[in-house]
XYZ file of C-alpha atoms in Angstrom:
281
model
C 116.520 186.098 97.960
C 115.904 182.906 100.256
C 112.361 183.754 100.106
C 112.149 184.124 96.343
C 114.172 180.794 95.747
C 110.963 179.333 97.738
C 108.537 180.715 95.942
C 110.222 181.331 92.164
C 107.416 179.612 90.574
C 104.588 181.837 92.388
C 106.883 185.163 92.095
C 107.113 184.740 88.703
C 103.315 184.209 88.204
C 102.439 187.088 90.172
C 104.829 189.383 88.030
C 103.308 188.123 84.917
C 99.489 188.618 86.214
C 99.840 191.757 87.773
C 100.544 193.814 84.686
C 97.649 192.066 82.821
C 95.199 192.580 85.444
C 95.861 196.285 85.981
C 96.509 196.790 82.040
C 93.086 195.083 81.162
C 91.259 197.190 83.849
C 93.450 200.540 82.460
C 91.793 199.781 78.883
C 88.533 199.551 80.079
C 88.630 203.264 81.208
C 86.494 205.697 78.419
C 89.819 207.594 78.218
C 91.302 204.737 76.939
C 88.799 203.934 74.080
C 88.079 205.721 70.978
C 85.016 205.582 68.861
C 81.478 204.378 69.829
C 82.024 200.903 70.244
C 83.481 200.419 73.797
C 85.786 197.306 74.443
C 84.350 194.278 76.485
C 86.489 193.170 79.527
C 87.268 189.813 77.199
C 88.910 191.838 74.245
C 90.528 194.109 76.656
C 92.123 191.139 78.880
C 93.247 189.333 75.656
C 94.868 192.463 74.618
C 96.621 192.891 78.018
C 97.682 189.561 77.754
C 99.037 189.666 74.365
C 100.934 192.633 74.903
C 102.703 191.133 78.318
C 103.741 188.085 76.770
C 104.690 190.184 73.378
C 102.642 187.816 71.269
C 101.083 190.266 69.024
C 97.778 188.705 68.587
C 94.955 190.840 68.849
C 90.998 190.880 68.630
C 90.527 194.829 67.738
C 92.021 197.526 65.298
C 94.434 199.016 68.095
C 94.640 202.477 65.951
C 90.965 202.945 65.998
C 89.701 201.355 69.168
C 92.005 202.702 71.735
C 92.602 206.397 72.066
C 96.151 207.986 72.683
C 95.900 207.282 76.355
C 94.902 203.727 75.489
C 97.813 203.692 73.171
C 99.944 204.567 76.084
C 98.773 201.961 78.296
C 99.339 199.236 75.723
C 103.055 200.740 74.793
C 103.605 200.043 78.610
C 102.462 196.553 78.794
C 104.378 195.747 75.719
C 107.599 197.452 77.573
C 106.820 195.453 80.262
C 106.810 192.394 78.587
C 109.885 193.325 76.398
C 112.160 194.215 79.669
C 110.641 191.184 81.714
C 112.249 188.880 79.455
C 115.630 189.891 79.807
C 115.211 190.851 83.366
C 113.924 187.625 84.627
C 116.840 186.171 82.877
C 119.295 188.291 84.501
C 117.436 187.699 88.016
C 117.611 183.654 87.315
C 121.251 183.694 85.908
C 122.716 185.947 88.586
C 120.368 185.215 91.768
C 118.492 182.182 91.308
C 120.952 180.293 89.238
C 121.943 178.166 92.510
C 118.358 177.494 93.026
C 117.879 175.778 89.465
C 118.662 172.560 87.818
C 122.790 172.325 87.226
C 122.273 172.351 83.486
C 119.942 175.091 83.347
C 122.000 177.305 86.015
C 125.115 176.640 84.513
C 123.534 177.373 81.008
C 122.364 180.494 82.434
C 125.576 181.907 84.252
C 127.819 181.013 81.242
C 125.583 183.370 79.420
C 126.421 186.049 81.478
C 130.119 184.788 82.167
C 132.186 187.018 84.323
C 129.245 189.075 86.394
C 128.765 188.118 89.973
C 125.495 188.607 91.804
C 126.714 191.957 93.054
C 126.344 193.344 89.701
C 123.079 192.500 89.063
C 121.529 196.039 89.858
C 124.044 197.487 87.495
C 123.156 194.792 84.802
C 119.288 195.505 85.070
C 120.014 199.086 85.037
C 122.061 198.965 81.763
C 119.534 196.283 80.310
C 116.804 199.280 80.562
C 118.902 202.285 79.483
C 120.369 200.153 76.402
C 116.475 198.987 75.380
C 115.537 202.487 75.693
C 118.300 203.939 73.703
C 117.585 201.632 71.084
C 114.075 202.132 71.057
C 114.319 205.796 70.837
C 117.054 205.949 68.213
C 114.666 203.738 66.053
C 111.712 205.435 66.656
C 113.678 208.868 65.375
C 114.542 206.750 62.219
C 111.236 205.478 61.664
C 110.067 209.454 62.145
C 112.381 210.326 59.961
C 111.887 207.892 57.265
C 108.004 208.595 57.319
C 106.975 205.332 57.558
C 104.620 205.100 60.267
C 103.197 208.470 59.767
C 104.207 211.853 60.572
C 103.334 211.197 64.372
C 106.549 210.807 66.518
C 104.325 208.791 68.716
C 103.474 206.207 66.289
C 107.040 205.910 65.699
C 107.927 205.379 69.057
C 104.947 202.872 68.986
C 106.182 201.060 66.319
C 110.041 201.008 67.545
C 109.171 199.668 70.685
C 106.786 197.029 69.398
C 109.570 195.925 66.926
C 112.532 195.708 69.485
C 110.465 193.870 71.991
C 109.144 191.698 69.092
C 105.681 192.302 69.931
C 103.935 192.333 66.734
C 101.585 195.376 67.470
C 100.755 198.030 64.898
C 98.627 201.114 64.822
C 97.825 200.326 61.462
C 95.091 197.783 60.386
C 96.970 196.597 57.444
C 100.124 196.270 59.564
C 103.321 197.776 57.890
C 101.892 197.352 54.495
C 102.795 200.402 52.251
C 105.863 200.800 53.948
C 109.124 202.966 52.729
C 111.994 200.083 51.996
C 114.045 202.366 54.693
C 111.445 202.094 57.315
C 110.899 198.312 56.354
C 114.818 198.111 57.108
C 114.512 200.037 60.347
C 111.831 197.796 61.829
C 113.795 194.553 60.289
C 116.963 195.710 62.324
C 115.123 196.859 65.424
C 113.319 193.066 65.348
C 116.726 191.438 64.656
C 118.374 193.507 67.931
C 115.348 192.483 69.968
C 115.294 188.739 68.964
C 119.237 187.815 69.312
C 118.549 188.653 72.837
C 120.445 191.076 75.531
C 123.219 188.393 76.849
C 124.544 188.321 72.989
C 124.284 192.093 72.709
C 126.101 192.498 75.911
C 128.703 190.133 74.339
C 129.129 192.163 71.274
C 129.335 195.347 72.947
C 132.388 193.854 75.154
C 133.849 192.522 71.941
C 133.183 195.475 69.628
C 132.364 198.639 71.803
C 134.906 198.123 74.380
C 137.462 196.817 71.977
C 138.330 193.514 74.383
C 140.390 190.907 73.228
C 137.785 188.393 74.379
C 136.276 185.746 71.738
C 132.521 185.702 71.570
C 131.219 183.321 73.839
C 130.058 180.307 72.032
C 126.260 181.178 72.580
C 126.552 183.919 70.926
C 128.159 182.825 68.413
C 125.518 180.112 67.539
C 122.979 182.777 67.978
C 124.554 185.065 65.401
C 125.603 181.910 62.831
C 121.830 180.329 63.126
C 120.180 183.582 62.746
C 121.854 184.488 59.456
C 121.768 181.318 58.457
C 117.546 181.502 58.988
C 117.413 184.698 57.315
C 119.355 184.130 54.485
C 118.256 180.585 53.981
C 114.170 181.761 54.320
C 114.659 184.817 51.942
C 115.978 182.139 49.592
C 113.275 179.915 49.522
C 110.422 182.233 50.222
C 111.909 184.039 47.167
C 112.095 180.514 45.008
C 108.290 179.789 45.916
C 106.942 183.147 44.785
C 106.642 185.114 47.879
C 108.191 188.156 46.188
C 109.698 191.132 47.040
C 108.568 190.934 50.617
C 110.818 187.513 51.043
C 113.315 188.998 52.855
C 110.720 190.730 55.592
C 108.555 187.584 56.106
C 111.933 185.661 56.855
C 112.588 188.245 59.939
C 109.475 188.816 61.125
C 108.056 185.069 60.891
C 110.338 183.670 63.746
C 109.467 186.644 66.412
C 107.668 189.386 65.828
C 104.381 188.881 63.588
C 104.324 192.103 61.391
C 103.512 191.701 57.730
C 104.401 194.146 54.353
C 101.776 192.024 52.482
C 98.541 189.905 52.905
C 99.568 186.713 53.894
C 96.321 185.291 52.325
C 98.268 186.346 48.867
C 101.010 183.916 49.661
C 101.225 180.516 47.799
C 100.914 177.360 49.773
C 104.467 176.353 49.513
C 105.323 179.796 50.875
C 103.231 179.242 53.595
C 104.531 176.248 54.750
C 107.842 177.655 54.793
C 106.637 180.880 57.169
C 105.120 178.327 59.631
C 108.140 176.414 59.551
C 110.271 179.665 60.241
C 107.303 180.374 62.917
C 107.680 177.103 64.607
C 111.721 177.557 65.023
C 110.867 180.732 66.461
């Protein structure tokens, strides 16, 4: 731990670059590509970087340019990126908190109040198990609603991408044409992933275990501001003629990057509101 404290930045940089480099090489393999137009390394590297950092920007049509194996590789990179955020948060809070500045270290430790450094392994296991459980339930609901196609693998891909707020889709037009139920499932996954694991853990303590503890200030602020932005964004987008997709634009703009309609069709006033929500995110 002392070595990690001394080389914290280098360690974090390594954990970020290692999957990017490995993923970019794997995506270049013939088995991971589909069609007659092979990926060049710049496209492969950009896709890997975007997946690990759960950004969602892409220079290729994932559904047609990547084979099933390639889509699994991309899914793994997205999952690593999504887990990496919460896992590094836990490590900083419980292990490296004393090595941070007073204000940052205190904020991180307070976010996971009541947990000592000896519980970090159990905490990380809880993070992983909870993440996989939510993603599997989301995939099952998407599969039953028929939103992402008849393939369960496609449903799983979109569920993971939504919960990790990655924004990757196997469809060229993202979520356009999906049913309202499927869009609702995706929105819930986006919101659960967006509020973060510390808040989910706090909610589980309060309502799952039925403990008498109040929700922490961070959780109350996170949830209340998220609801305010969701409702306020929906209202403003609807007033500016964004149409029936106003609510989904309000959900996805701050973190996820999915779309249920073409952003080119939005009025300028709606586009400015979407930009404002993205800036907050």
